[in-house]
Short mmCIF file of C-alpha atoms in Angstrom, two decimals:
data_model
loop_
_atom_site.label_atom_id
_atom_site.label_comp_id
_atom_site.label_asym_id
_atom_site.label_seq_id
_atom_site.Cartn_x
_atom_site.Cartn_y
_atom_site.Cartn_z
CA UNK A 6 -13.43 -4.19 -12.39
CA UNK A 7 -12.78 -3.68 -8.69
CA UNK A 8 -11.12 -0.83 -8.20
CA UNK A 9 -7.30 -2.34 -7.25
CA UNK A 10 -6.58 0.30 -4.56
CA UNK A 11 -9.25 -1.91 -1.97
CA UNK A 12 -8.09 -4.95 -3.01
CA UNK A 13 -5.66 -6.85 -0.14
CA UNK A 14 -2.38 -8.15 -2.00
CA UNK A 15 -4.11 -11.52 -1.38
CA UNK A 16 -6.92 -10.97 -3.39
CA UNK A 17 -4.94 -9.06 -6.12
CA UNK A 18 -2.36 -12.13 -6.38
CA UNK A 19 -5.31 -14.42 -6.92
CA UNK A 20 -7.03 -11.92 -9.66
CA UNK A 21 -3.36 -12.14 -11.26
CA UNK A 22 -3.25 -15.77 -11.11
CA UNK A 23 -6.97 -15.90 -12.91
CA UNK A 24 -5.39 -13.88 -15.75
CA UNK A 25 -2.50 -15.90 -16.08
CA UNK A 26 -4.28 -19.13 -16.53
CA UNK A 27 -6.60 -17.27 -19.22
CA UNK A 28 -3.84 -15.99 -21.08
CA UNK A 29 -2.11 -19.53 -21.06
CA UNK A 30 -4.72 -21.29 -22.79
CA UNK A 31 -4.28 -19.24 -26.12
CA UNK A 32 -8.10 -19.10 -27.08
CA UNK A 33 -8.60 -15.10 -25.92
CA UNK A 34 -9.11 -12.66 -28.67
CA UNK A 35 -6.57 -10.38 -29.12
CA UNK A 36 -8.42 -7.22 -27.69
CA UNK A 37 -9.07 -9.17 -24.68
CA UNK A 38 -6.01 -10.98 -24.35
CA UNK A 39 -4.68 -7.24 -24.12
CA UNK A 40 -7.61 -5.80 -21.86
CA UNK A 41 -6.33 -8.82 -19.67
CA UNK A 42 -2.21 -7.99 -19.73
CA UNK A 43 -3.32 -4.32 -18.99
CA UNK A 44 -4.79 -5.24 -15.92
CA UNK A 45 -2.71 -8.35 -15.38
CA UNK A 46 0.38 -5.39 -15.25
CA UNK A 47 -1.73 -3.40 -12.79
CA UNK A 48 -2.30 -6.05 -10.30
CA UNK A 49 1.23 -6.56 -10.70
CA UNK A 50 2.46 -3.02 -9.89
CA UNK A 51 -0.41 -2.90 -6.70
CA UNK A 52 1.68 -6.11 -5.14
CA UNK A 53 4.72 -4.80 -5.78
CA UNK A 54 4.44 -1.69 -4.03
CA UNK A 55 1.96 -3.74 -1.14
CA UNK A 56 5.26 -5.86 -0.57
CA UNK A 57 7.30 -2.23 -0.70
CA UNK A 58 5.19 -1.22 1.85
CA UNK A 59 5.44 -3.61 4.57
CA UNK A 60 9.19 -4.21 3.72
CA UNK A 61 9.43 -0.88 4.95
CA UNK A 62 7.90 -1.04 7.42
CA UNK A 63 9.54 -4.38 8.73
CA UNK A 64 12.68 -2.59 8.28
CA UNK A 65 12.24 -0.41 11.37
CA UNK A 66 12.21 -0.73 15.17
CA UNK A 67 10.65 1.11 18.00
CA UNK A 68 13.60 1.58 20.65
CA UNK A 69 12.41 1.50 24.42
CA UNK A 70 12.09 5.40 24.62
CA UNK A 71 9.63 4.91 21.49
CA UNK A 72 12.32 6.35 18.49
CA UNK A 73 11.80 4.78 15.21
CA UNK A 74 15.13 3.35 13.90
CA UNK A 75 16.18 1.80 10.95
CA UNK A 76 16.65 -2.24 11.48
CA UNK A 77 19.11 -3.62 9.06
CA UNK A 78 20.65 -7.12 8.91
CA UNK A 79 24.50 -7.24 7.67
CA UNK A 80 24.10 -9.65 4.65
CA UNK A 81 27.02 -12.53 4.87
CA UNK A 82 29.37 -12.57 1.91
#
């Protein structure tokens, strides 16, 4: 297994995708079916936090004197 930390959140969401379609066609023994949902959960977690990561980041501004600020958008009722 690659190790997930190198992966891009590309390449992890098509791993995930790969498992997903195993797991769907029911014909995996059990012990792999739950080697796969181990790692399926994994991948899962990595894109997660990728998309944490660059929400973050997105979420802040460099002001002409080059400050970092927070950048929020006031959500419309």
């Amino acid at each position: 297994m690659t190790n997930e930390k190198t992966l891009t959140f590309e390449e992890a969401m098509a791993k995930l995708e790969q498992i997903v379609e195993k797991l769907e066609e029911g014909d995996v023994p059990l012990e792999e079916a739950i080697t796969f949902y181990k790692e399926g959960m994994e991948l899962s977690k990595l894109c997660h936090d990728k998309l944490k990561t660059v929400e973050e980041q997105l979420t802040q501004i460099i002001t002409e004197d080059g400050r970092t600020e927070r950048f929020s958008i006031a959500e419309e009722e």
